[in-house]
Amino acid sequence: MQKDHLSVAVIGAGMAGRAHAYGYRQAAALFDADFPPVRLAAIADVNEALGQDTARRYGFETAYSDWTRVAEDPTIDAVSIVVGNALHLPVAQGLLEAGKHVLCEKPLAGNLEAARAMVQLERDYGSRTDSQGRPLVTSVGYTVRRMPALNAIKQKIATGAFGPVTNFMSSYLCDYACDPMAPMSWRYKGGPGSGALGDLGSHVIDTGEFINGPVVAVRGAFMDTLITERHIPAEAVVGHGHTEVLAETEPVENEDFLTFTCTFANGAIGTYTISRVAFGTPNAQTYHVVGPGAQASFDITKPAEFMYDDAHADSDTRGQRRVLIGDETPLYRNSCAMDAPGVGWNYNDNFAIQARAFLEQVSGTSGTVPRGASFEDGLHTMQIIRAVTESAQRHGAEVLVD
């Protein structure tokens, strides 16, 4: 194998695993900078048929039923971990010990203790190199911060157009858990904070910090579980899919929905509403940023546009106006096959940009894509999740974030 190639693998062939596989397939096609060829080496999943199907769909050479085969393969350089949260730590440790670069799906780990252990891995292995002498890279998959429209809003904030940001409102509503017959899976295990808050909230929390800086305190948290028992599946469950279930049930260990407020380092007050039992919303993320000089909003179901208003328009045409992303929007130019304004943009494109950012960092290629989040960043998100959980347990009391 040529040294200028990057060989990649994905551990986990479910819904998000397929998105990572797609991202690696597209990574070399994005943007203008010279970039090494990407070899699509392997998919690993305990569900062998699923792994083989994902490998076939996205052009990977082989599929393994055991992730350790990826760690043992000396030709593989970089690996995505896209399995249940509780498995992130042992898989990351095995890959780093084998000299692989690691991109881990969010949230970073199944609990705060495991997240701290992963940060220690990042520190321990950050000074080591792979077989080609490249420093080992560890990163966390926060895809939403890659969306061009959100980057355009962040850019406007940086120019001072908003004045100080006073309010930030965000919601993440999904309906995958509405059906009481939806089978038990790892998503319903892990204790308070690991349900809708960890699964969905980790995205919007990170995006809020991407726009406003760190969360310093949370308060007013409330969380609850609507469906407290789930039937055991009769066969493997993929993503949010349904399957035949047994009569036997198990208790749901984490929350279905929640709300909380927070204070960001820039002084903005954040308000969050998150649910996996919100009927009719398969994947509804919204963001609204308000200040005395401007306001902007973004709906992830309309990823190629955002709404914006400021005092520059004449009074007879003032109001929220629709802005289509285009060549002047950060991260948009050459990010997809047809990047003409008005053509559109897709949530899947986030994964291609994420893969490109990760592989640029691995290869040392200079480009236009900012680096991804570190394990340290992932730990910070989990510290916020812990603070929200504690606030809910203390009837909404204010909790400072470590």
Short mmCIF file of C-alpha atoms in Angstrom, two decimals:
data_model
loop_
_atom_site.label_atom_id
_atom_site.label_comp_id
_atom_site.label_asym_id
_atom_site.label_seq_id
_atom_site.Cartn_x
_atom_site.Cartn_y
_atom_site.Cartn_z
CA MET A 1 0.00 0.00 0.00
CA GLN A 2 1.36 3.42 -0.93
CA LYS A 3 2.32 5.58 2.01
CA ASP A 4 0.28 8.50 0.70
CA HIS A 5 -2.95 6.50 0.92
CA LEU A 6 -5.26 6.73 3.91
CA SER A 7 -6.91 3.42 4.77
CA VAL A 8 -10.11 3.74 6.77
CA ALA A 9 -12.56 1.48 8.56
CA VAL A 10 -15.86 1.85 10.41
CA ILE A 11 -16.81 -0.19 13.47
CA GLY A 12 -20.60 -0.33 13.54
CA ALA A 13 -22.74 -0.78 10.44
CA GLY A 14 -26.06 0.62 11.64
CA MET A 15 -27.68 3.94 10.79
CA ALA A 16 -24.85 6.24 11.92
CA GLY A 17 -22.21 3.72 10.82
CA ARG A 18 -23.52 3.89 7.26
CA ALA A 19 -23.30 7.69 7.46
CA HIS A 20 -19.63 7.46 8.45
CA ALA A 21 -19.01 5.00 5.62
CA TYR A 22 -20.65 7.42 3.20
CA GLY A 23 -18.54 10.26 4.59
CA TYR A 24 -15.27 8.43 3.98
CA ARG A 25 -16.37 7.51 0.47
CA GLN A 26 -16.95 11.20 -0.31
CA ALA A 27 -14.09 12.78 1.66
CA ALA A 28 -11.52 12.94 -1.14
CA ALA A 29 -14.04 14.53 -3.50
CA LEU A 30 -14.55 17.66 -1.38
CA PHE A 31 -12.90 21.06 -1.66
CA ASP A 32 -9.84 22.00 -3.69
CA ALA A 33 -6.72 21.10 -1.69
CA ASP A 34 -4.57 18.17 -2.72
CA PHE A 35 -5.61 15.16 -0.73
CA PRO A 36 -4.33 11.56 -0.48
CA PRO A 37 -6.44 8.79 -2.02
CA VAL A 38 -8.72 7.12 0.51
CA ARG A 39 -8.81 3.33 0.67
CA LEU A 40 -12.12 2.02 2.00
CA ALA A 41 -10.75 -0.96 3.89
CA ALA A 42 -13.31 -2.54 6.21
CA ILE A 43 -16.62 -2.44 8.02
CA ALA A 44 -16.95 -4.32 11.32
CA ASP A 45 -20.21 -5.32 13.01
CA VAL A 46 -21.33 -8.28 15.12
CA ASN A 47 -24.31 -8.46 12.76
CA GLU A 48 -22.34 -9.99 9.92
CA ALA A 49 -25.04 -9.59 7.27
CA LEU A 50 -25.48 -5.92 8.16
CA GLY A 51 -21.73 -5.33 7.99
CA GLN A 52 -21.49 -6.99 4.59
CA ASP A 53 -24.40 -4.94 3.28
CA THR A 54 -22.84 -1.66 4.44
CA ALA A 55 -19.50 -2.65 2.92
CA ARG A 56 -21.24 -3.41 -0.39
CA ARG A 57 -23.25 -0.19 -0.41
CA TYR A 58 -20.27 2.10 0.14
CA GLY A 59 -17.49 0.18 -1.61
CA PHE A 60 -15.49 -1.09 1.35
CA GLU A 61 -13.24 -4.05 0.60
CA THR A 62 -14.32 -6.38 3.36
CA ALA A 63 -16.52 -6.86 6.43
CA TYR A 64 -15.54 -8.31 9.79
CA SER A 65 -17.80 -9.65 12.54
CA ASP A 66 -15.27 -8.70 15.23
CA TRP A 67 -13.88 -5.17 15.68
CA THR A 68 -10.55 -6.55 16.87
CA ARG A 69 -9.87 -7.64 13.27
CA VAL A 70 -9.73 -3.93 12.41
CA ALA A 71 -7.29 -3.26 15.24
CA GLU A 72 -5.10 -6.15 14.09
CA ASP A 73 -5.01 -5.06 10.44
CA PRO A 74 -1.69 -3.20 9.99
CA THR A 75 -2.84 -1.57 6.74
CA ILE A 76 -5.70 0.41 8.36
CA ASP A 77 -4.83 3.94 9.46
CA ALA A 78 -8.01 5.58 10.76
CA VAL A 79 -11.21 4.20 12.27
CA SER A 80 -14.67 5.47 13.19
CA ILE A 81 -16.28 4.01 16.32
CA VAL A 82 -20.05 3.92 15.78
CA VAL A 83 -21.39 1.41 18.32
CA GLY A 84 -23.29 1.60 21.61
CA ASN A 85 -21.96 4.30 23.94
CA ALA A 86 -20.88 1.83 26.63
CA LEU A 87 -18.50 0.19 24.14
CA HIS A 88 -16.65 3.34 23.12
CA LEU A 89 -13.95 3.13 25.80
CA PRO A 90 -12.72 -0.45 25.26
CA VAL A 91 -12.83 -0.10 21.46
CA ALA A 92 -10.98 3.24 21.51
CA GLN A 93 -8.35 1.80 23.82
CA GLY A 94 -7.82 -1.21 21.57
CA LEU A 95 -7.51 0.92 18.45
CA LEU A 96 -5.10 3.42 20.00
CA GLU A 97 -2.96 0.60 21.37
CA ALA A 98 -2.80 -0.68 17.78
CA GLY A 99 -1.66 2.73 16.52
CA LYS A 100 -4.92 3.76 14.81
CA HIS A 101 -6.39 7.25 14.59
CA VAL A 102 -9.88 7.34 16.16
CA LEU A 103 -13.06 9.26 15.33
CA CYS A 104 -15.68 8.42 17.98
CA GLU A 105 -19.40 9.07 17.66
CA LYS A 106 -21.09 11.26 20.25
CA PRO A 107 -21.69 11.14 23.14
CA LEU A 108 -18.10 10.29 23.99
CA ALA A 109 -18.90 7.41 26.36
CA GLY A 110 -21.61 5.68 28.32
CA ASN A 111 -20.89 7.59 31.51
CA LEU A 112 -18.70 10.36 32.91
CA GLU A 113 -16.14 7.99 34.41
CA ALA A 114 -15.60 6.28 31.04
CA ALA A 115 -15.39 9.69 29.32
CA ARG A 116 -12.63 10.75 31.70
CA ALA A 117 -10.80 7.51 30.92
CA MET A 118 -11.05 8.30 27.19
CA VAL A 119 -9.57 11.75 27.76
CA GLN A 120 -6.70 10.07 29.57
CA LEU A 121 -6.24 7.84 26.52
CA GLU A 122 -6.12 10.98 24.38
CA ARG A 123 -3.38 12.40 26.60
CA ASP A 124 -1.45 9.14 26.79
CA TYR A 125 -1.51 8.42 23.07
CA GLY A 126 -1.45 11.98 21.74
CA SER A 127 2.35 11.98 21.73
CA ARG A 128 2.56 8.63 19.93
CA THR A 129 2.57 8.04 16.20
CA ASP A 130 1.11 5.64 13.67
CA SER A 131 3.12 3.32 11.42
CA GLN A 132 3.91 6.25 9.12
CA GLY A 133 5.16 8.49 11.91
CA ARG A 134 2.04 10.68 12.05
CA PRO A 135 0.85 11.83 15.50
CA LEU A 136 -2.25 9.90 16.58
CA VAL A 137 -5.48 11.88 16.20
CA THR A 138 -8.54 11.47 18.44
CA SER A 139 -11.80 13.22 17.61
CA VAL A 140 -15.53 13.21 18.40
CA GLY A 141 -18.26 13.22 15.76
CA TYR A 142 -20.29 16.39 16.27
CA THR A 143 -21.59 16.67 12.72
CA VAL A 144 -24.03 19.56 13.19
CA ARG A 145 -21.27 22.13 13.77
CA ARG A 146 -20.23 21.42 10.14
CA MET A 147 -23.46 22.79 8.66
CA PRO A 148 -22.76 25.84 6.43
CA ALA A 149 -25.87 27.77 7.54
CA LEU A 150 -24.89 27.54 11.22
CA ASN A 151 -21.37 28.60 10.34
CA ALA A 152 -22.82 31.63 8.53
CA ILE A 153 -24.74 32.61 11.68
CA LYS A 154 -21.62 32.16 13.79
CA GLN A 155 -19.71 34.35 11.35
CA LYS A 156 -22.34 37.08 11.69
CA ILE A 157 -22.06 36.94 15.48
CA ALA A 158 -18.27 37.30 15.22
CA THR A 159 -18.67 40.52 13.20
CA GLY A 160 -20.68 42.06 16.04
CA ALA A 161 -23.87 42.21 13.99
CA PHE A 162 -25.95 40.90 16.89
CA GLY A 163 -24.36 43.08 19.52
CA PRO A 164 -24.20 40.79 22.53
CA VAL A 165 -26.14 37.57 22.05
CA THR A 166 -28.82 37.68 24.73
CA ASN A 167 -30.86 34.54 24.06
CA PHE A 168 -30.21 31.19 22.41
CA MET A 169 -33.14 28.79 21.98
CA SER A 170 -32.75 25.26 20.71
CA SER A 171 -34.92 22.17 20.43
CA TYR A 172 -34.29 18.64 19.28
CA LEU A 173 -37.49 16.70 18.81
CA CYS A 174 -37.66 13.10 17.56
CA ASP A 175 -40.43 10.53 17.44
CA TYR A 176 -38.50 7.24 17.33
CA ALA A 177 -39.62 6.30 20.85
CA CYS A 178 -43.31 7.26 20.57
CA ASP A 179 -44.48 3.73 19.85
CA PRO A 180 -44.68 1.73 23.11
CA MET A 181 -43.94 -1.38 21.03
CA ALA A 182 -40.63 0.02 19.80
CA PRO A 183 -38.18 -2.65 21.03
CA MET A 184 -35.72 -2.36 23.86
CA SER A 185 -32.21 -1.38 22.73
CA TRP A 186 -29.04 0.12 24.18
CA ARG A 187 -30.58 3.57 23.71
CA TYR A 188 -32.94 2.89 26.62
CA LYS A 189 -30.19 1.70 28.98
CA GLY A 190 -27.61 3.57 31.03
CA GLY A 191 -29.35 5.65 33.69
CA PRO A 192 -30.56 9.28 33.85
CA GLY A 193 -28.92 11.57 31.32
CA SER A 194 -28.08 8.79 28.86
CA GLY A 195 -31.45 8.84 27.09
CA ALA A 196 -32.80 11.74 25.07
CA LEU A 197 -30.30 14.04 26.77
CA GLY A 198 -27.23 12.02 25.79
CA ASP A 199 -28.47 10.76 22.44
CA LEU A 200 -30.02 13.98 21.12
CA GLY A 201 -28.96 16.64 23.57
CA SER A 202 -25.24 16.09 23.00
CA HIS A 203 -25.72 17.45 19.46
CA VAL A 204 -27.57 20.64 20.39
CA ILE A 205 -25.43 21.28 23.47
CA ASP A 206 -22.28 21.13 21.36
CA THR A 207 -23.82 23.36 18.70
CA GLY A 208 -24.87 25.89 21.33
CA GLU A 209 -21.29 26.02 22.60
CA PHE A 210 -19.97 26.23 19.04
CA ILE A 211 -22.00 29.42 18.63
CA ASN A 212 -21.81 30.95 22.12
CA GLY A 213 -18.79 29.48 23.86
CA PRO A 214 -18.83 27.21 26.92
CA VAL A 215 -21.85 26.57 29.11
CA VAL A 216 -20.93 27.70 32.63
CA ALA A 217 -24.12 26.83 34.54
CA VAL A 218 -27.44 25.03 34.09
CA ARG A 219 -30.72 25.40 35.96
CA GLY A 220 -34.43 24.69 35.73
CA ALA A 221 -33.93 21.14 34.46
CA PHE A 222 -36.81 18.71 34.31
CA MET A 223 -36.73 15.22 32.78
CA ASP A 224 -39.14 12.33 32.71
CA THR A 225 -39.80 8.94 31.15
CA LEU A 226 -43.11 8.45 29.39
CA ILE A 227 -42.79 4.77 28.44
CA THR A 228 -41.21 3.00 31.39
CA GLU A 229 -41.07 -0.57 29.99
CA ARG A 230 -39.92 -1.84 26.59
CA HIS A 231 -40.39 -5.27 25.05
CA ILE A 232 -37.28 -7.35 24.40
CA PRO A 233 -36.65 -7.70 20.65
CA ALA A 234 -36.85 -11.13 19.05
CA GLU A 235 -33.98 -10.26 16.69
CA ALA A 236 -31.29 -7.62 16.20
CA VAL A 237 -32.43 -3.98 16.12
CA VAL A 238 -30.77 -1.61 13.63
CA GLY A 239 -30.84 2.10 14.42
CA HIS A 240 -34.34 3.20 15.38
CA GLY A 241 -35.91 0.30 13.51
CA HIS A 242 -38.73 -1.90 14.73
CA THR A 243 -38.74 -5.67 14.84
CA GLU A 244 -40.77 -8.50 16.31
CA VAL A 245 -40.77 -8.39 20.11
CA LEU A 246 -41.21 -10.89 22.91
CA ALA A 247 -43.88 -10.65 25.60
CA GLU A 248 -41.15 -10.08 28.18
CA THR A 249 -40.25 -6.48 29.01
CA GLU A 250 -37.38 -4.65 30.65
CA PRO A 251 -37.41 -1.29 32.45
CA VAL A 252 -36.33 1.82 30.57
CA GLU A 253 -33.41 3.28 32.51
CA ASN A 254 -33.25 6.81 31.12
CA GLU A 255 -35.33 9.83 30.12
CA ASP A 256 -37.69 10.29 27.16
CA PHE A 257 -37.90 14.09 27.31
CA LEU A 258 -36.48 17.07 29.17
CA THR A 259 -36.01 20.81 29.27
CA PHE A 260 -33.41 23.09 30.91
CA THR A 261 -31.89 26.54 30.77
CA CYS A 262 -28.24 27.52 30.91
CA THR A 263 -25.80 30.43 30.89
CA PHE A 264 -23.06 30.62 28.27
CA ALA A 265 -19.66 32.24 28.68
CA ASN A 266 -20.73 35.10 26.37
CA GLY A 267 -23.58 35.95 28.78
CA ALA A 268 -26.34 34.51 26.61
CA ILE A 269 -29.16 32.58 28.27
CA GLY A 270 -29.90 29.27 26.60
CA THR A 271 -33.21 27.40 26.62
CA TYR A 272 -33.35 23.76 25.51
CA THR A 273 -36.22 21.36 24.85
CA ILE A 274 -35.35 17.78 23.88
CA SER A 275 -37.59 14.76 23.29
CA ARG A 276 -37.57 11.34 21.66
CA VAL A 277 -41.35 11.02 22.10
CA ALA A 278 -42.46 14.06 20.06
CA PHE A 279 -44.96 12.74 17.52
CA GLY A 280 -44.49 13.76 13.88
CA THR A 281 -40.90 14.96 14.23
CA PRO A 282 -38.49 12.31 12.93
CA ASN A 283 -35.48 14.64 13.18
CA ALA A 284 -36.33 18.24 14.08
CA GLN A 285 -33.51 20.44 15.33
CA THR A 286 -34.00 24.19 15.59
CA TYR A 287 -31.75 27.05 16.65
CA HIS A 288 -32.69 30.69 17.30
CA VAL A 289 -30.12 33.37 18.18
CA VAL A 290 -31.26 36.78 19.43
CA GLY A 291 -29.47 40.04 20.17
CA PRO A 292 -30.26 43.78 20.16
CA GLY A 293 -28.81 44.17 16.66
CA ALA A 294 -30.01 41.06 14.82
CA GLN A 295 -31.66 37.69 15.08
CA ALA A 296 -31.26 34.45 13.14
CA SER A 297 -32.87 31.04 13.09
CA PHE A 298 -32.04 27.69 11.53
CA ASP A 299 -34.19 24.61 11.03
CA ILE A 300 -32.24 21.45 10.26
CA THR A 301 -35.07 20.16 8.07
CA LYS A 302 -34.21 23.06 5.74
CA PRO A 303 -30.42 22.68 5.75
CA ALA A 304 -29.70 24.88 2.71
CA GLU A 305 -31.10 28.08 4.22
CA PHE A 306 -31.46 30.16 7.36
CA MET A 307 -33.61 33.11 8.44
CA TYR A 308 -32.01 36.44 9.30
CA ASP A 309 -33.05 39.96 10.25
CA ASP A 310 -31.09 43.08 11.16
CA ALA A 311 -31.43 46.84 10.90
CA HIS A 312 -29.70 47.16 7.51
CA ALA A 313 -32.86 46.59 5.46
CA ASP A 314 -35.16 49.53 4.79
CA SER A 315 -38.07 49.79 7.18
CA ASP A 316 -40.58 48.96 4.47
CA THR A 317 -38.85 45.62 3.75
CA ARG A 318 -37.70 44.71 7.25
CA GLY A 319 -38.41 41.32 8.77
CA GLN A 320 -37.11 37.79 8.85
CA ARG A 321 -35.69 37.05 5.40
CA ARG A 322 -34.72 33.71 3.91
CA VAL A 323 -31.03 33.40 3.08
CA LEU A 324 -29.95 30.61 0.74
CA ILE A 325 -26.48 29.23 1.35
CA GLY A 326 -24.04 29.82 -1.50
CA ASP A 327 -20.42 30.40 -2.43
CA GLU A 328 -19.98 33.02 0.31
CA THR A 329 -21.26 30.65 3.01
CA PRO A 330 -18.51 28.98 5.09
CA LEU A 331 -17.82 25.33 4.18
CA TYR A 332 -20.24 25.33 1.23
CA ARG A 333 -18.08 25.91 -1.88
CA ASN A 334 -17.13 22.51 -3.39
CA SER A 335 -18.71 20.63 -0.49
CA CYS A 336 -21.07 18.64 -2.71
CA ALA A 337 -21.38 17.53 -6.33
CA MET A 338 -23.59 20.45 -7.40
CA ASP A 339 -23.00 23.33 -5.02
CA ALA A 340 -24.87 26.04 -6.92
CA PRO A 341 -27.02 28.26 -4.68
CA GLY A 342 -30.59 27.03 -4.52
CA VAL A 343 -29.73 23.47 -5.48
CA GLY A 344 -29.76 22.35 -1.89
CA TRP A 345 -27.70 20.61 0.74
CA ASN A 346 -28.20 17.43 2.70
CA TYR A 347 -27.66 16.34 6.31
CA ASN A 348 -25.53 13.47 4.98
CA ASP A 349 -23.08 16.04 3.62
CA ASN A 350 -22.14 16.79 7.24
CA PHE A 351 -20.55 13.35 7.47
CA ALA A 352 -18.48 13.92 4.35
CA ILE A 353 -17.13 17.20 5.72
CA GLN A 354 -16.51 15.56 9.09
CA ALA A 355 -14.58 12.70 7.47
CA ARG A 356 -12.59 15.19 5.42
CA ALA A 357 -11.70 17.23 8.53
CA PHE A 358 -10.62 14.10 10.41
CA LEU A 359 -8.51 12.75 7.54
CA GLU A 360 -6.93 16.15 6.90
CA GLN A 361 -5.79 16.17 10.51
CA VAL A 362 -4.53 12.57 10.23
CA SER A 363 -2.58 13.24 7.04
CA GLY A 364 -1.40 16.73 7.93
CA THR A 365 -3.05 18.09 4.79
CA SER A 366 -3.75 21.80 4.91
CA GLY A 367 -7.33 22.66 4.02
CA THR A 368 -10.27 24.89 4.73
CA VAL A 369 -12.03 22.61 7.21
CA PRO A 370 -11.62 23.38 10.94
CA ARG A 371 -10.46 20.53 13.12
CA GLY A 372 -13.02 18.34 14.79
CA ALA A 373 -13.84 18.18 18.48
CA SER A 374 -11.39 16.43 20.77
CA PHE A 375 -12.10 13.80 23.42
CA GLU A 376 -11.63 16.66 25.89
CA ASP A 377 -14.51 18.48 24.18
CA GLY A 378 -16.59 15.32 24.37
CA LEU A 379 -15.92 15.09 28.11
CA HIS A 380 -17.06 18.70 28.53
CA THR A 381 -20.38 17.86 26.86
CA MET A 382 -20.82 14.96 29.26
CA GLN A 383 -20.06 17.25 32.21
CA ILE A 384 -22.92 19.47 31.04
CA ILE A 385 -25.14 16.38 30.73
CA ARG A 386 -24.22 15.46 34.30
CA ALA A 387 -25.03 19.01 35.46
CA VAL A 388 -28.44 18.92 33.74
CA THR A 389 -29.18 15.55 35.34
CA GLU A 390 -28.18 16.85 38.76
CA SER A 391 -30.33 19.96 38.30
CA ALA A 392 -33.34 17.76 37.49
CA GLN A 393 -32.67 15.58 40.52
CA ARG A 394 -32.48 18.74 42.66
CA HIS A 395 -35.81 20.08 41.35
CA GLY A 396 -34.27 22.60 38.95
CA ALA A 397 -31.51 23.98 41.18
CA GLU A 398 -28.59 25.77 39.53
CA VAL A 399 -25.55 23.56 38.96
CA LEU A 400 -22.17 24.93 37.89
CA VAL A 401 -20.39 23.09 35.10
CA ASP A 402 -16.95 21.76 36.01
#
